[in-house]
mmCIF file of C-alpha atoms in Angstrom:
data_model
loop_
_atom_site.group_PDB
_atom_site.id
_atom_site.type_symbol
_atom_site.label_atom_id
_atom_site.label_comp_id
_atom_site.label_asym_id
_atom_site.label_seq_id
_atom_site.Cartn_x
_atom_site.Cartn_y
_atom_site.Cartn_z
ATOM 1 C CA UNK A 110 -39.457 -70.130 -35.471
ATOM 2 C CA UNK A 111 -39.803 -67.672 -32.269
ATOM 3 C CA UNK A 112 -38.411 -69.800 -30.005
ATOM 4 C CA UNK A 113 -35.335 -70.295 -32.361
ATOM 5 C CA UNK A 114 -32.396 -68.405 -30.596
ATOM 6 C CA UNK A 115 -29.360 -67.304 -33.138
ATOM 7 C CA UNK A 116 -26.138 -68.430 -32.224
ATOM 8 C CA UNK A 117 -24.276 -65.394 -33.337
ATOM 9 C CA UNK A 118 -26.740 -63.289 -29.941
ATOM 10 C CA UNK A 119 -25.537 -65.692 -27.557
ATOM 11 C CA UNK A 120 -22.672 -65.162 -24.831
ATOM 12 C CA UNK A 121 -21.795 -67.250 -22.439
ATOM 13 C CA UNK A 122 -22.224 -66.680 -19.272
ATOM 14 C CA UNK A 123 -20.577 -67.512 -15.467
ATOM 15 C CA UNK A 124 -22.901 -68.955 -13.036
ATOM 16 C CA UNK A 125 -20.109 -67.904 -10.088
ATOM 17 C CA UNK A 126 -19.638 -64.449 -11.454
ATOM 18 C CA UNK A 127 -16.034 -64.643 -12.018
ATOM 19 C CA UNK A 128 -15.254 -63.294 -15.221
ATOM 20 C CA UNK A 129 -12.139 -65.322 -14.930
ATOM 21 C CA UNK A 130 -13.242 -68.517 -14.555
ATOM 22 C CA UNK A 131 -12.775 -71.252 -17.139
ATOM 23 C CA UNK A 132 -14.563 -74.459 -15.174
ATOM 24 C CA UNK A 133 -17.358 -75.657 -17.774
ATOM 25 C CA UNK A 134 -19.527 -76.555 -14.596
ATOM 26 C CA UNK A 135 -19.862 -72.395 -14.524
ATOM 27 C CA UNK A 136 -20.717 -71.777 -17.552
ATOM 28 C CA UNK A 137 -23.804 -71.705 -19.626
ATOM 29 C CA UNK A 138 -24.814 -70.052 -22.930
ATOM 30 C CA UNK A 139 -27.529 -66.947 -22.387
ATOM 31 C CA UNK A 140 -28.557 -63.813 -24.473
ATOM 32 C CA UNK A 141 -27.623 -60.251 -23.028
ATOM 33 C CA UNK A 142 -30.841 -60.200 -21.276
ATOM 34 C CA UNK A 143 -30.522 -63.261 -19.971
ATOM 35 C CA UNK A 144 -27.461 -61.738 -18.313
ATOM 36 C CA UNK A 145 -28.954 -58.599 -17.150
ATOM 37 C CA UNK A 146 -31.710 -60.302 -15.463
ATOM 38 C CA UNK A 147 -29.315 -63.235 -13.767
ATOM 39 C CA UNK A 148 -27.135 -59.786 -12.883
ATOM 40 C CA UNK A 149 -30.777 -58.146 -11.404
ATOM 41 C CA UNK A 150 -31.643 -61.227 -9.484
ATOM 42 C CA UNK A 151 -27.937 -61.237 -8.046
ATOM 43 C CA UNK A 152 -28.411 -57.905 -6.853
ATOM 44 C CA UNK A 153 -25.017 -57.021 -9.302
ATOM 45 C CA UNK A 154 -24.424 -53.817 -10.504
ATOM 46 C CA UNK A 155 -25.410 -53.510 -14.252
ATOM 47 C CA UNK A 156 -23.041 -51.206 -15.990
ATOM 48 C CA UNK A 157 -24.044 -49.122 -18.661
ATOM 49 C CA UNK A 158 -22.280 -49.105 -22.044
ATOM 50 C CA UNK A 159 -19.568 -45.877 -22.518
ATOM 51 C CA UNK A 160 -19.971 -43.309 -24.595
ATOM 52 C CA UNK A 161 -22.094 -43.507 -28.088
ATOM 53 C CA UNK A 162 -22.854 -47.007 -26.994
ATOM 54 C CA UNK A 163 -25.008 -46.229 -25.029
ATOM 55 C CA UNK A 164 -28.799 -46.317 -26.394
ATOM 56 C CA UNK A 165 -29.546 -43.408 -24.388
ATOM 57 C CA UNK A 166 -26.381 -40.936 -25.487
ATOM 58 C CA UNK A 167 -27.386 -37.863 -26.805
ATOM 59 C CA UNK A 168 -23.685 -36.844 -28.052
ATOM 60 C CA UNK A 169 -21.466 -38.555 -30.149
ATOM 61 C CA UNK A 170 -17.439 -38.320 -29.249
ATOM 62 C CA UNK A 171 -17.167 -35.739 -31.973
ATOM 63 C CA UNK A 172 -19.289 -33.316 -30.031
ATOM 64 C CA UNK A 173 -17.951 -34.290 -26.523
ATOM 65 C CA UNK A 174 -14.442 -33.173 -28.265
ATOM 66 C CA UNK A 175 -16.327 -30.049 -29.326
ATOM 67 C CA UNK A 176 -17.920 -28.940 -26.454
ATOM 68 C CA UNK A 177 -14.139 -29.244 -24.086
ATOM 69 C CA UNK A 178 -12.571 -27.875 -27.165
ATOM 70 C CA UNK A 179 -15.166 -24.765 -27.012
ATOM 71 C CA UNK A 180 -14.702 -21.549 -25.547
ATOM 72 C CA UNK A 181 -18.316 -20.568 -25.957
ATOM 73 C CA UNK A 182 -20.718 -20.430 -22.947
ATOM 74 C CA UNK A 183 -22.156 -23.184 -21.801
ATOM 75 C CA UNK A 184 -25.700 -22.089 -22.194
ATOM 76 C CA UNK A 185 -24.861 -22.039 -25.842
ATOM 77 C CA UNK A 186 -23.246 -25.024 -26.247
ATOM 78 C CA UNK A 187 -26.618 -26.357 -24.175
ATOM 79 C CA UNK A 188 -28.898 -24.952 -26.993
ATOM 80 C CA UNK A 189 -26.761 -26.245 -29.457
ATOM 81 C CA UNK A 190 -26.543 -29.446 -29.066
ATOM 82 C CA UNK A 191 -29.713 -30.008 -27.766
ATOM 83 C CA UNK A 192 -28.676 -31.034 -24.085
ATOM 84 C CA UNK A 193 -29.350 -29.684 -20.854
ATOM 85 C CA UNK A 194 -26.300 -27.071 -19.381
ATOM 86 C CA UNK A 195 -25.485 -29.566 -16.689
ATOM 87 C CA UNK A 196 -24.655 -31.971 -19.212
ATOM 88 C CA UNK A 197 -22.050 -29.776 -20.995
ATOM 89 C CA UNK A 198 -20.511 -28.690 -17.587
ATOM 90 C CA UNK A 199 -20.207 -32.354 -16.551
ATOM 91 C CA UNK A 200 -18.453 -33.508 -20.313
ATOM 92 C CA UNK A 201 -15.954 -30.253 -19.423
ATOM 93 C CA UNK A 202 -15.015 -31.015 -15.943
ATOM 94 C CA UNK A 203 -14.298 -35.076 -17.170
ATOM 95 C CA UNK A 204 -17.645 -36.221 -14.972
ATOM 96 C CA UNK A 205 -18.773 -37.690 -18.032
ATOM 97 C CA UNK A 206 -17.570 -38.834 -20.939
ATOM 98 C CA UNK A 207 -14.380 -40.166 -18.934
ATOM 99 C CA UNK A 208 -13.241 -42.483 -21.609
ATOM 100 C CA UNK A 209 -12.432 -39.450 -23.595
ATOM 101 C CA UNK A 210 -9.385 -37.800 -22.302
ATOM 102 C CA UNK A 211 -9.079 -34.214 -20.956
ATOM 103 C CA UNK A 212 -6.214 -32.496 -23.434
ATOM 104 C CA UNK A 213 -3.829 -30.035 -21.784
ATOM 105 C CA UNK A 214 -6.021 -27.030 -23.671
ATOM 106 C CA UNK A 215 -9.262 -28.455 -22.343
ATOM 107 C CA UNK A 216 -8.219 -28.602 -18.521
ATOM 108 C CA UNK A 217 -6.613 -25.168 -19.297
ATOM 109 C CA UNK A 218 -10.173 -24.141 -20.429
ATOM 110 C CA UNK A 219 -11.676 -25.610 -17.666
ATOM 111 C CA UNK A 220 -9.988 -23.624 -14.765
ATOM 112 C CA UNK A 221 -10.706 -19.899 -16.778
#
């Protein structure tokens, strides 16, 4: 039963790398890290999932909206939420996080 692959974990997946494409002939059926290493050996760009997504956030969206909504120090907010400082000034200034828009009192924030 290891070698049993579950449909419902398969995508399918472009031999020409156009997303686009519909042709049969470029298509074949792979798990994600089947794609990731046909995207490693094509020297593609793997992209990292957004936001809480991502295995490796350490915020949720409620907190990002938290720390641009806060007027509190940085170095606070840091210590608070367990992250480093450049992490909180990068979700302020909209380096990170981008998904999530910048509100007019959050940019207003930003430039105090």
């Amino acid at each position: 039963m290891d070698n049993v692959c579950d449909p419902d974990r398969l995508y399918v997946l472009h031999r020409c790398d156009n997303r686009r494409c519909g042709n049969p002939k470029h298509l074949f059926l792979g798990t994600q890290r089947t794609n990731i290493l046909d995207a490693w050996r094509k020297h593609r760009p793997i992209m990292a999932a957004p936001g809480e997504d991502n295995v490796h956030a350490r915020l949720t969206e409620a907190a990002v909206k938290d720390i641009r909504g806060s007027s509190e120090r940085a170095s606070i907010l840091a210590a608070r939420f367990q992250v480093s400082l450049s992490t909180i000034q990068h979700v302020r200034q909209g380096r990170t996080w981008k998904h999530i828009s910048l509100t007019p009192s959050d940019t207003d924030s930003m430039s105090q």
